Amino acid sequence: MQVRVLGCSGAIARGCRTTSFLVDSDLLVDAGTGVGDLTLDEMSAIDDVVLTHSHMDHVANLPLMLDAVAGRRAGPLRVHALPETIAALRQHIFNDVIWPDFERIPTAAAPFMHFRPFAIGQCLELGSQNVKHVEVLPAVHTVPACGFAIRRAAGGRHWVFSGDTERNAAFWHRVNTLDVGALVIETAFSDRERLLAERSLHLSPATLASELTHIPPHQHYPIYITHTKPAETEEIMSQIDMLASNHEFAFDAGGAPEPDIRWLQTDEILRV
Ligand SMILES: [Zn+2]
Ligand SMILES: [Zn+2]
């Protein structure tokens, strides 16, 4: 399975795009500003979108993408999300004020978009070319939110995405039972802004360090950092490097290996 990083920044700037990942060619995970780099053909090939939550940096390009591919697709784009996320999108975006109601265009019987609600813990089979098994993971954020564990339905390891979250024991409780090929986890703020991180329910390097101690010693996989604010990315990176060199990430006294922490890059392709 292939995961193409369309956006992995916490905000926009030249070269920085907000959260979006293309899994194989037919499943989109979040629809931040990175979607705008896809060609029309690439956008048209997406059959399913899964959303972690309703925040703008994760949904900004969903309305524009729908407008771009409307009429080019044989069937509706299926958008899967928590019921609260769907309600927020209907009320605040697809309300015929901010953007047309694509659940009724061109007709309510055959619209360009279908919303499909899911629940935490639910497993979905998505994608039409290479069917993917998508498990909805818990997240701790200021609005109802989730993460995902995704693998090819035919088998293989999981690509795990935390979504936007603060400390989250339930996430690790589930992830530690999975065969993980790669983890993408947010670290939105530097430790200088740790209070802001705690208030907005995001991680900072110090809380990331405490989160990674949940990984048992026998589990070792690459850990990619995402959602860093462009203005703070270097500071966040150096703080994580310092914590790692001070062995703040050491999992236990049993000689567990250092975690394999990497920086996620736009346009990077992860093969899981
Ligand atoms: Zn958020
Ligand atoms: Zn976000």
PDB file of C-alpha atoms and ligand atoms in Angstrom:
ATOM      1  CA  MET A   1       0.000   0.000   0.000  1.00  0.00           C
ATOM      2  CA  GLN A   2       1.166   3.476  -0.841  1.00  0.00           C
ATOM      3  CA  VAL A   3       0.497   6.663   1.131  1.00  0.00           C
ATOM      4  CA  ARG A   4       1.266   9.921  -0.667  1.00  0.00           C
ATOM      5  CA  VAL A   5       1.682  12.947   1.586  1.00  0.00           C
ATOM      6  CA  LEU A   6      -0.293  15.812   0.043  1.00  0.00           C
ATOM      7  CA  GLY A   7      -0.118  18.039   3.107  1.00  0.00           C
ATOM      8  CA  CYS A   8       1.473  17.676   6.553  1.00  0.00           C
ATOM      9  CA  SER A   9       1.668  21.225   7.909  1.00  0.00           C
ATOM     10  CA  GLY A  10      -0.362  22.810  10.688  1.00  0.00           C
ATOM     11  CA  ALA A  11      -0.934  25.927   8.580  1.00  0.00           C
ATOM     12  CA  ILE A  12      -0.308  27.311   5.107  1.00  0.00           C
ATOM     13  CA  ALA A  13       2.701  29.120   3.651  1.00  0.00           C
ATOM     14  CA  ARG A  14       4.616  28.644   0.412  1.00  0.00           C
ATOM     15  CA  GLY A  15       5.508  24.944   0.257  1.00  0.00           C
ATOM     16  CA  CYS A  16       3.329  24.175   3.315  1.00  0.00           C
ATOM     17  CA  ARG A  17      -0.028  22.505   2.865  1.00  0.00           C
ATOM     18  CA  THR A  18      -2.481  21.314   5.479  1.00  0.00           C
ATOM     19  CA  THR A  19      -3.359  17.715   6.294  1.00  0.00           C
ATOM     20  CA  SER A  20      -4.198  15.363   3.459  1.00  0.00           C
ATOM     21  CA  PHE A  21      -2.979  11.903   2.433  1.00  0.00           C
ATOM     22  CA  LEU A  22      -3.771   9.888  -0.699  1.00  0.00           C
ATOM     23  CA  VAL A  23      -3.817   6.129  -0.019  1.00  0.00           C
ATOM     24  CA  ASP A  24      -3.140   4.234  -3.248  1.00  0.00           C
ATOM     25  CA  SER A  25      -5.093   6.247  -5.814  1.00  0.00           C
ATOM     26  CA  ASP A  26      -8.665   5.937  -4.575  1.00  0.00           C
ATOM     27  CA  LEU A  27      -8.827   6.816  -0.853  1.00  0.00           C
ATOM     28  CA  LEU A  28      -8.262  10.307   0.525  1.00  0.00           C
ATOM     29  CA  VAL A  29      -7.559  10.795   4.239  1.00  0.00           C
ATOM     30  CA  ASP A  30      -8.536  14.361   5.187  1.00  0.00           C
ATOM     31  CA  ALA A  31      -8.982  17.063   2.602  1.00  0.00           C
ATOM     32  CA  GLY A  32      -6.718  19.936   3.624  1.00  0.00           C
ATOM     33  CA  THR A  33      -5.067  22.317   1.187  1.00  0.00           C
ATOM     34  CA  GLY A  34      -2.691  19.615  -0.101  1.00  0.00           C
ATOM     35  CA  VAL A  35      -5.545  18.276  -2.253  1.00  0.00           C
ATOM     36  CA  GLY A  36      -5.053  21.260  -4.560  1.00  0.00           C
ATOM     37  CA  ASP A  37      -1.818  19.742  -5.901  1.00  0.00           C
ATOM     38  CA  LEU A  38      -3.636  16.759  -7.430  1.00  0.00           C
ATOM     39  CA  THR A  39      -4.422  16.750 -11.131  1.00  0.00           C
ATOM     40  CA  LEU A  40      -8.049  16.604 -12.239  1.00  0.00           C
ATOM     41  CA  ASP A  41      -7.566  12.961 -13.208  1.00  0.00           C
ATOM     42  CA  GLU A  42      -6.051  12.129  -9.803  1.00  0.00           C
ATOM     43  CA  MET A  43      -8.906  13.879  -7.990  1.00  0.00           C
ATOM     44  CA  SER A  44     -11.501  12.149 -10.148  1.00  0.00           C
ATOM     45  CA  ALA A  45     -10.036   8.726  -9.269  1.00  0.00           C
ATOM     46  CA  ILE A  46     -10.781   9.217  -5.549  1.00  0.00           C
ATOM     47  CA  ASP A  47     -13.906   7.265  -4.559  1.00  0.00           C
ATOM     48  CA  ASP A  48     -13.825   7.611  -0.786  1.00  0.00           C
ATOM     49  CA  VAL A  49     -12.776  10.373   1.602  1.00  0.00           C
ATOM     50  CA  VAL A  50     -12.368   9.719   5.325  1.00  0.00           C
ATOM     51  CA  LEU A  51     -12.236  12.744   7.607  1.00  0.00           C
ATOM     52  CA  THR A  52     -10.685  12.894  11.073  1.00  0.00           C
ATOM     53  CA  HIS A  53     -12.732  15.943  12.182  1.00  0.00           C
ATOM     54  CA  SER A  54     -14.387  19.149  11.080  1.00  0.00           C
ATOM     55  CA  HIS A  55     -11.549  21.652  11.530  1.00  0.00           C
ATOM     56  CA  MET A  56     -10.783  23.818   8.511  1.00  0.00           C
ATOM     57  CA  ASP A  57      -7.205  22.609   8.023  1.00  0.00           C
ATOM     58  CA  HIS A  58      -8.610  19.077   7.425  1.00  0.00           C
ATOM     59  CA  VAL A  59     -11.637  19.891   5.245  1.00  0.00           C
ATOM     60  CA  ALA A  60     -10.716  23.145   3.442  1.00  0.00           C
ATOM     61  CA  ASN A  61     -10.401  21.627  -0.016  1.00  0.00           C
ATOM     62  CA  LEU A  62     -13.307  19.162   0.142  1.00  0.00           C
ATOM     63  CA  PRO A  63     -15.842  21.707  -1.230  1.00  0.00           C
ATOM     64  CA  LEU A  64     -13.453  22.858  -3.958  1.00  0.00           C
ATOM     65  CA  MET A  65     -12.485  19.304  -4.890  1.00  0.00           C
ATOM     66  CA  LEU A  66     -16.170  18.365  -5.265  1.00  0.00           C
ATOM     67  CA  ASP A  67     -16.710  21.295  -7.582  1.00  0.00           C
ATOM     68  CA  ALA A  68     -13.658  20.274  -9.625  1.00  0.00           C
ATOM     69  CA  VAL A  69     -14.667  16.630 -10.151  1.00  0.00           C
ATOM     70  CA  ALA A  70     -18.453  17.098 -10.355  1.00  0.00           C
ATOM     71  CA  GLY A  71     -19.619  15.679 -13.653  1.00  0.00           C
ATOM     72  CA  ARG A  72     -16.350  13.797 -14.253  1.00  0.00           C
ATOM     73  CA  ARG A  73     -17.288  10.914 -11.970  1.00  0.00           C
ATOM     74  CA  ALA A  74     -19.715   8.090 -12.707  1.00  0.00           C
ATOM     75  CA  GLY A  75     -20.992   7.945  -9.126  1.00  0.00           C
ATOM     76  CA  PRO A  76     -21.049  10.095  -5.996  1.00  0.00           C
ATOM     77  CA  LEU A  77     -17.952  10.807  -3.922  1.00  0.00           C
ATOM     78  CA  ARG A  78     -18.433   8.990  -0.607  1.00  0.00           C
ATOM     79  CA  VAL A  79     -17.389  11.075   2.407  1.00  0.00           C
ATOM     80  CA  HIS A  80     -17.063   9.086   5.641  1.00  0.00           C
ATOM     81  CA  ALA A  81     -16.858  10.831   9.012  1.00  0.00           C
ATOM     82  CA  LEU A  82     -18.188  10.931  12.552  1.00  0.00           C
ATOM     83  CA  PRO A  83     -21.859  12.049  12.714  1.00  0.00           C
ATOM     84  CA  GLU A  84     -20.828  15.288  14.452  1.00  0.00           C
ATOM     85  CA  THR A  85     -18.345  16.065  11.652  1.00  0.00           C
ATOM     86  CA  ILE A  86     -21.010  15.456   9.008  1.00  0.00           C
ATOM     87  CA  ALA A  87     -23.492  17.657  10.883  1.00  0.00           C
ATOM     88  CA  ALA A  88     -20.915  20.462  11.081  1.00  0.00           C
ATOM     89  CA  LEU A  89     -20.136  20.257   7.353  1.00  0.00           C
ATOM     90  CA  ARG A  90     -23.825  20.302   6.442  1.00  0.00           C
ATOM     91  CA  GLN A  91     -24.572  23.217   8.736  1.00  0.00           C
ATOM     92  CA  HIS A  92     -21.526  25.401   8.135  1.00  0.00           C
ATOM     93  CA  ILE A  93     -20.198  24.630   4.647  1.00  0.00           C
ATOM     94  CA  PHE A  94     -22.616  22.750   2.367  1.00  0.00           C
ATOM     95  CA  ASN A  95     -25.465  25.078   3.358  1.00  0.00           C
ATOM     96  CA  ASP A  96     -26.083  26.894   0.054  1.00  0.00           C
ATOM     97  CA  VAL A  97     -24.469  29.987   1.591  1.00  0.00           C
ATOM     98  CA  ILE A  98     -20.786  29.143   1.928  1.00  0.00           C
ATOM     99  CA  TRP A  99     -21.009  26.427  -0.734  1.00  0.00           C
ATOM    100  CA  PRO A 100     -23.751  24.534  -2.600  1.00  0.00           C
ATOM    101  CA  ASP A 101     -25.356  21.484  -1.020  1.00  0.00           C
ATOM    102  CA  PHE A 102     -23.639  18.780  -3.054  1.00  0.00           C
ATOM    103  CA  GLU A 103     -25.897  16.158  -1.464  1.00  0.00           C
ATOM    104  CA  ARG A 104     -28.671  17.578  -3.678  1.00  0.00           C
ATOM    105  CA  ILE A 105     -26.719  18.530  -6.809  1.00  0.00           C
ATOM    106  CA  PRO A 106     -27.480  17.772  -9.584  1.00  0.00           C
ATOM    107  CA  THR A 107     -30.419  15.899  -7.998  1.00  0.00           C
ATOM    108  CA  ALA A 108     -31.176  14.574  -4.509  1.00  0.00           C
ATOM    109  CA  ALA A 109     -31.654  11.109  -6.061  1.00  0.00           C
ATOM    110  CA  ALA A 110     -28.249  11.082  -7.782  1.00  0.00           C
ATOM    111  CA  PRO A 111     -26.036  13.643  -6.027  1.00  0.00           C
ATOM    112  CA  PHE A 112     -22.303  14.313  -6.452  1.00  0.00           C
ATOM    113  CA  MET A 113     -21.629  13.497  -2.765  1.00  0.00           C
ATOM    114  CA  HIS A 114     -22.856  11.020  -0.166  1.00  0.00           C
ATOM    115  CA  PHE A 115     -22.086  11.369   3.527  1.00  0.00           C
ATOM    116  CA  ARG A 116     -21.583   8.067   5.367  1.00  0.00           C
ATOM    117  CA  PRO A 117     -21.370   8.231   9.194  1.00  0.00           C
ATOM    118  CA  PHE A 118     -18.987   5.975  11.095  1.00  0.00           C
ATOM    119  CA  ALA A 119     -18.261   5.392  14.789  1.00  0.00           C
ATOM    120  CA  ILE A 120     -15.054   5.042  16.792  1.00  0.00           C
ATOM    121  CA  GLY A 121     -13.979   1.399  16.652  1.00  0.00           C
ATOM    122  CA  GLN A 122     -15.847   0.711  13.410  1.00  0.00           C
ATOM    123  CA  CYS A 123     -14.075  -1.005  10.500  1.00  0.00           C
ATOM    124  CA  LEU A 124     -14.832  -0.057   6.885  1.00  0.00           C
ATOM    125  CA  GLU A 125     -13.852  -1.594   3.546  1.00  0.00           C
ATOM    126  CA  LEU A 126     -13.120   1.309   1.187  1.00  0.00           C
ATOM    127  CA  GLY A 127     -11.603   1.969  -2.215  1.00  0.00           C
ATOM    128  CA  SER A 128     -12.578   0.390  -5.485  1.00  0.00           C
ATOM    129  CA  GLN A 129      -9.245  -0.479  -7.116  1.00  0.00           C
ATOM    130  CA  ASN A 130      -7.386  -1.811  -4.093  1.00  0.00           C
ATOM    131  CA  VAL A 131      -9.867  -2.370  -1.284  1.00  0.00           C
ATOM    132  CA  LYS A 132      -8.613  -1.008   2.016  1.00  0.00           C
ATOM    133  CA  HIS A 133      -9.550  -2.040   5.547  1.00  0.00           C
ATOM    134  CA  VAL A 134     -10.017   1.176   7.543  1.00  0.00           C
ATOM    135  CA  GLU A 135     -10.388   1.102  11.327  1.00  0.00           C
ATOM    136  CA  VAL A 136     -11.594   4.265  13.088  1.00  0.00           C
ATOM    137  CA  LEU A 137      -9.382   5.035  16.105  1.00  0.00           C
ATOM    138  CA  PRO A 138     -10.144   7.316  19.065  1.00  0.00           C
ATOM    139  CA  ALA A 139      -8.682  10.820  19.348  1.00  0.00           C
ATOM    140  CA  VAL A 140      -8.796  13.500  22.056  1.00  0.00           C
ATOM    141  CA  HIS A 141      -9.459  16.922  20.527  1.00  0.00           C
ATOM    142  CA  THR A 142     -11.610  20.039  20.937  1.00  0.00           C
ATOM    143  CA  VAL A 143     -14.290  18.684  18.589  1.00  0.00           C
ATOM    144  CA  PRO A 144     -15.305  15.043  18.007  1.00  0.00           C
ATOM    145  CA  ALA A 145     -12.318  13.540  16.198  1.00  0.00           C
ATOM    146  CA  CYS A 146     -10.661  10.265  15.264  1.00  0.00           C
ATOM    147  CA  GLY A 147      -7.575   8.685  13.777  1.00  0.00           C
ATOM    148  CA  PHE A 148      -7.280   5.743  11.396  1.00  0.00           C
ATOM    149  CA  ALA A 149      -5.475   2.440  10.969  1.00  0.00           C
ATOM    150  CA  ILE A 150      -5.474   1.456   7.287  1.00  0.00           C
ATOM    151  CA  ARG A 151      -4.201  -1.623   5.468  1.00  0.00           C
ATOM    152  CA  ARG A 152      -4.983  -3.412   2.251  1.00  0.00           C
ATOM    153  CA  ALA A 153      -8.003  -5.669   2.778  1.00  0.00           C
ATOM    154  CA  ALA A 154      -5.972  -8.488   1.210  1.00  0.00           C
ATOM    155  CA  GLY A 155      -3.458  -8.205   4.063  1.00  0.00           C
ATOM    156  CA  GLY A 156      -0.316  -6.329   4.996  1.00  0.00           C
ATOM    157  CA  ARG A 157       0.758  -3.957   7.705  1.00  0.00           C
ATOM    158  CA  HIS A 158      -1.160  -0.925   8.957  1.00  0.00           C
ATOM    159  CA  TRP A 159      -0.495   2.704   8.242  1.00  0.00           C
ATOM    160  CA  VAL A 160      -1.662   4.458  11.416  1.00  0.00           C
ATOM    161  CA  PHE A 161      -2.582   8.142  11.571  1.00  0.00           C
ATOM    162  CA  SER A 162      -3.268   9.788  14.941  1.00  0.00           C
ATOM    163  CA  GLY A 163      -5.370  12.664  13.597  1.00  0.00           C
ATOM    164  CA  ASP A 164      -5.365  15.784  15.776  1.00  0.00           C
ATOM    165  CA  THR A 165      -5.071  14.647  19.377  1.00  0.00           C
ATOM    166  CA  GLU A 166      -3.755  15.294  22.841  1.00  0.00           C
ATOM    167  CA  ARG A 167      -2.596  12.415  25.095  1.00  0.00           C
ATOM    168  CA  ASN A 168      -4.689   9.389  24.274  1.00  0.00           C
ATOM    169  CA  ALA A 169      -4.267   6.098  26.150  1.00  0.00           C
ATOM    170  CA  ALA A 170      -7.194   4.470  24.297  1.00  0.00           C
ATOM    171  CA  PHE A 171      -5.393   5.025  20.976  1.00  0.00           C
ATOM    172  CA  TRP A 172      -2.305   3.136  22.151  1.00  0.00           C
ATOM    173  CA  HIS A 173      -4.419   0.421  23.737  1.00  0.00           C
ATOM    174  CA  ARG A 174      -5.718  -0.413  20.256  1.00  0.00           C
ATOM    175  CA  VAL A 175      -2.642   0.418  18.141  1.00  0.00           C
ATOM    176  CA  ASN A 176      -0.407  -1.817  20.259  1.00  0.00           C
ATOM    177  CA  THR A 177      -2.474  -4.819  19.124  1.00  0.00           C
ATOM    178  CA  LEU A 178      -1.942  -4.025  15.414  1.00  0.00           C
ATOM    179  CA  ASP A 179       0.864  -4.913  13.026  1.00  0.00           C
ATOM    180  CA  VAL A 180       2.043  -1.337  12.358  1.00  0.00           C
ATOM    181  CA  GLY A 181       4.172  -0.525   9.300  1.00  0.00           C
ATOM    182  CA  ALA A 182       4.353   3.233   9.934  1.00  0.00           C
ATOM    183  CA  LEU A 183       2.819   5.746  12.328  1.00  0.00           C
ATOM    184  CA  VAL A 184       2.049   9.374  11.497  1.00  0.00           C
ATOM    185  CA  ILE A 185       1.485  11.370  14.682  1.00  0.00           C
ATOM    186  CA  GLU A 186       0.876  15.047  15.204  1.00  0.00           C
ATOM    187  CA  THR A 187       3.065  17.467  17.145  1.00  0.00           C
ATOM    188  CA  ALA A 188       1.369  20.777  16.453  1.00  0.00           C
ATOM    189  CA  PHE A 189       3.154  23.028  18.938  1.00  0.00           C
ATOM    190  CA  SER A 190       6.595  23.520  20.435  1.00  0.00           C
ATOM    191  CA  ASP A 191       7.099  23.083  24.179  1.00  0.00           C
ATOM    192  CA  ARG A 192       7.318  26.880  24.435  1.00  0.00           C
ATOM    193  CA  GLU A 193       3.611  26.825  23.622  1.00  0.00           C
ATOM    194  CA  ARG A 194       2.811  23.759  25.663  1.00  0.00           C
ATOM    195  CA  LEU A 195      -0.045  25.484  27.506  1.00  0.00           C
ATOM    196  CA  LEU A 196      -1.624  26.442  24.199  1.00  0.00           C
ATOM    197  CA  ALA A 197      -1.143  22.861  23.008  1.00  0.00           C
ATOM    198  CA  GLU A 198      -2.910  21.546  26.100  1.00  0.00           C
ATOM    199  CA  ARG A 199      -5.755  24.020  25.729  1.00  0.00           C
ATOM    200  CA  SER A 200      -6.267  23.284  22.026  1.00  0.00           C
ATOM    201  CA  LEU A 201      -5.767  19.530  22.610  1.00  0.00           C
ATOM    202  CA  HIS A 202      -2.674  19.010  20.500  1.00  0.00           C
ATOM    203  CA  LEU A 203       0.683  17.400  21.316  1.00  0.00           C
ATOM    204  CA  SER A 204       3.989  19.157  21.904  1.00  0.00           C
ATOM    205  CA  PRO A 205       7.405  17.427  22.020  1.00  0.00           C
ATOM    206  CA  ALA A 206       7.162  16.776  25.793  1.00  0.00           C
ATOM    207  CA  THR A 207       3.715  15.189  25.570  1.00  0.00           C
ATOM    208  CA  LEU A 208       4.760  13.310  22.421  1.00  0.00           C
ATOM    209  CA  ALA A 209       7.625  11.833  24.434  1.00  0.00           C
ATOM    210  CA  SER A 210       5.221  10.637  27.118  1.00  0.00           C
ATOM    211  CA  GLU A 211       2.892   9.229  24.449  1.00  0.00           C
ATOM    212  CA  LEU A 212       5.632   7.215  22.754  1.00  0.00           C
ATOM    213  CA  THR A 213       6.403   5.443  26.027  1.00  0.00           C
ATOM    214  CA  HIS A 214       3.118   3.558  25.455  1.00  0.00           C
ATOM    215  CA  ILE A 215       4.757   1.623  22.591  1.00  0.00           C
ATOM    216  CA  PRO A 216       5.939  -1.745  23.889  1.00  0.00           C
ATOM    217  CA  PRO A 217       9.633  -2.583  23.383  1.00  0.00           C
ATOM    218  CA  HIS A 218       8.972  -5.339  20.836  1.00  0.00           C
ATOM    219  CA  GLN A 219       7.131  -2.916  18.513  1.00  0.00           C
ATOM    220  CA  HIS A 220       9.500  -0.915  16.335  1.00  0.00           C
ATOM    221  CA  TYR A 221       8.342   1.070  13.331  1.00  0.00           C
ATOM    222  CA  PRO A 222       9.021   4.475  11.767  1.00  0.00           C
ATOM    223  CA  ILE A 223       7.242   7.362  13.499  1.00  0.00           C
ATOM    224  CA  TYR A 224       6.567  10.381  11.282  1.00  0.00           C
ATOM    225  CA  ILE A 225       5.830  13.788  12.802  1.00  0.00           C
ATOM    226  CA  THR A 226       3.060  15.844  11.171  1.00  0.00           C
ATOM    227  CA  HIS A 227       0.985  19.005  11.698  1.00  0.00           C
ATOM    228  CA  THR A 228       3.876  21.233  12.792  1.00  0.00           C
ATOM    229  CA  LYS A 229       3.162  24.957  12.387  1.00  0.00           C
ATOM    230  CA  PRO A 230       5.445  26.350   9.648  1.00  0.00           C
ATOM    231  CA  ALA A 231       6.701  29.084  11.993  1.00  0.00           C
ATOM    232  CA  GLU A 232       7.644  26.534  14.664  1.00  0.00           C
ATOM    233  CA  THR A 233       8.743  23.505  12.661  1.00  0.00           C
ATOM    234  CA  GLU A 234      12.476  23.953  13.290  1.00  0.00           C
ATOM    235  CA  GLU A 235      11.905  24.588  16.994  1.00  0.00           C
ATOM    236  CA  ILE A 236       9.680  21.507  17.306  1.00  0.00           C
ATOM    237  CA  MET A 237      12.244  19.391  15.437  1.00  0.00           C
ATOM    238  CA  SER A 238      15.127  20.496  17.638  1.00  0.00           C
ATOM    239  CA  GLN A 239      13.088  19.904  20.813  1.00  0.00           C
ATOM    240  CA  ILE A 240      12.199  16.392  19.679  1.00  0.00           C
ATOM    241  CA  ASP A 241      15.849  15.749  18.769  1.00  0.00           C
ATOM    242  CA  MET A 242      16.908  16.956  22.220  1.00  0.00           C
ATOM    243  CA  LEU A 243      14.352  14.779  23.999  1.00  0.00           C
ATOM    244  CA  ALA A 244      15.508  11.800  21.953  1.00  0.00           C
ATOM    245  CA  SER A 245      19.176  12.437  22.736  1.00  0.00           C
ATOM    246  CA  ASN A 246      18.315  12.805  26.440  1.00  0.00           C
ATOM    247  CA  HIS A 247      16.618   9.407  26.245  1.00  0.00           C
ATOM    248  CA  GLU A 248      13.262  10.885  27.234  1.00  0.00           C
ATOM    249  CA  PHE A 249      11.802   8.448  24.735  1.00  0.00           C
ATOM    250  CA  ALA A 250      13.417   5.395  26.326  1.00  0.00           C
ATOM    251  CA  PHE A 251      10.524   3.034  26.741  1.00  0.00           C
ATOM    252  CA  ASP A 252      11.706   1.130  29.769  1.00  0.00           C
ATOM    253  CA  ALA A 253      14.830   0.053  31.539  1.00  0.00           C
ATOM    254  CA  GLY A 254      14.928  -3.145  29.498  1.00  0.00           C
ATOM    255  CA  GLY A 255      17.055  -1.711  26.724  1.00  0.00           C
ATOM    256  CA  ALA A 256      14.306  -0.946  24.237  1.00  0.00           C
ATOM    257  CA  PRO A 257      15.590   0.575  20.991  1.00  0.00           C
ATOM    258  CA  GLU A 258      15.317   4.321  20.428  1.00  0.00           C
ATOM    259  CA  PRO A 259      12.201   5.183  18.454  1.00  0.00           C
ATOM    260  CA  ASP A 260      12.759   5.758  14.752  1.00  0.00           C
ATOM    261  CA  ILE A 261      11.483   9.351  14.464  1.00  0.00           C
ATOM    262  CA  ARG A 262      11.326  10.972  11.031  1.00  0.00           C
ATOM    263  CA  TRP A 263      10.094  14.274   9.593  1.00  0.00           C
ATOM    264  CA  LEU A 264       7.225  13.976   7.186  1.00  0.00           C
ATOM    265  CA  GLN A 265       7.631  15.901   3.923  1.00  0.00           C
ATOM    266  CA  THR A 266       5.052  17.089   1.422  1.00  0.00           C
ATOM    267  CA  ASP A 267       5.073  14.838  -1.681  1.00  0.00           C
ATOM    268  CA  GLU A 268       6.767  12.045   0.252  1.00  0.00           C
ATOM    269  CA  ILE A 269       5.480   8.569  -0.532  1.00  0.00           C
ATOM    270  CA  LEU A 270       5.309   6.039   2.305  1.00  0.00           C
ATOM    271  CA  ARG A 271       5.186   2.391   1.298  1.00  0.00           C
ATOM    272  CA  VAL A 272       3.598   0.260   3.982  1.00  0.00           C
TER     273      VAL A 272
HETATM  274 ZN    ZN B   1      -8.080  20.082  14.751  1.00  0.00          ZN
HETATM  275 ZN    ZN B   2      -5.493  20.207  12.456  1.00  0.00          ZN
END
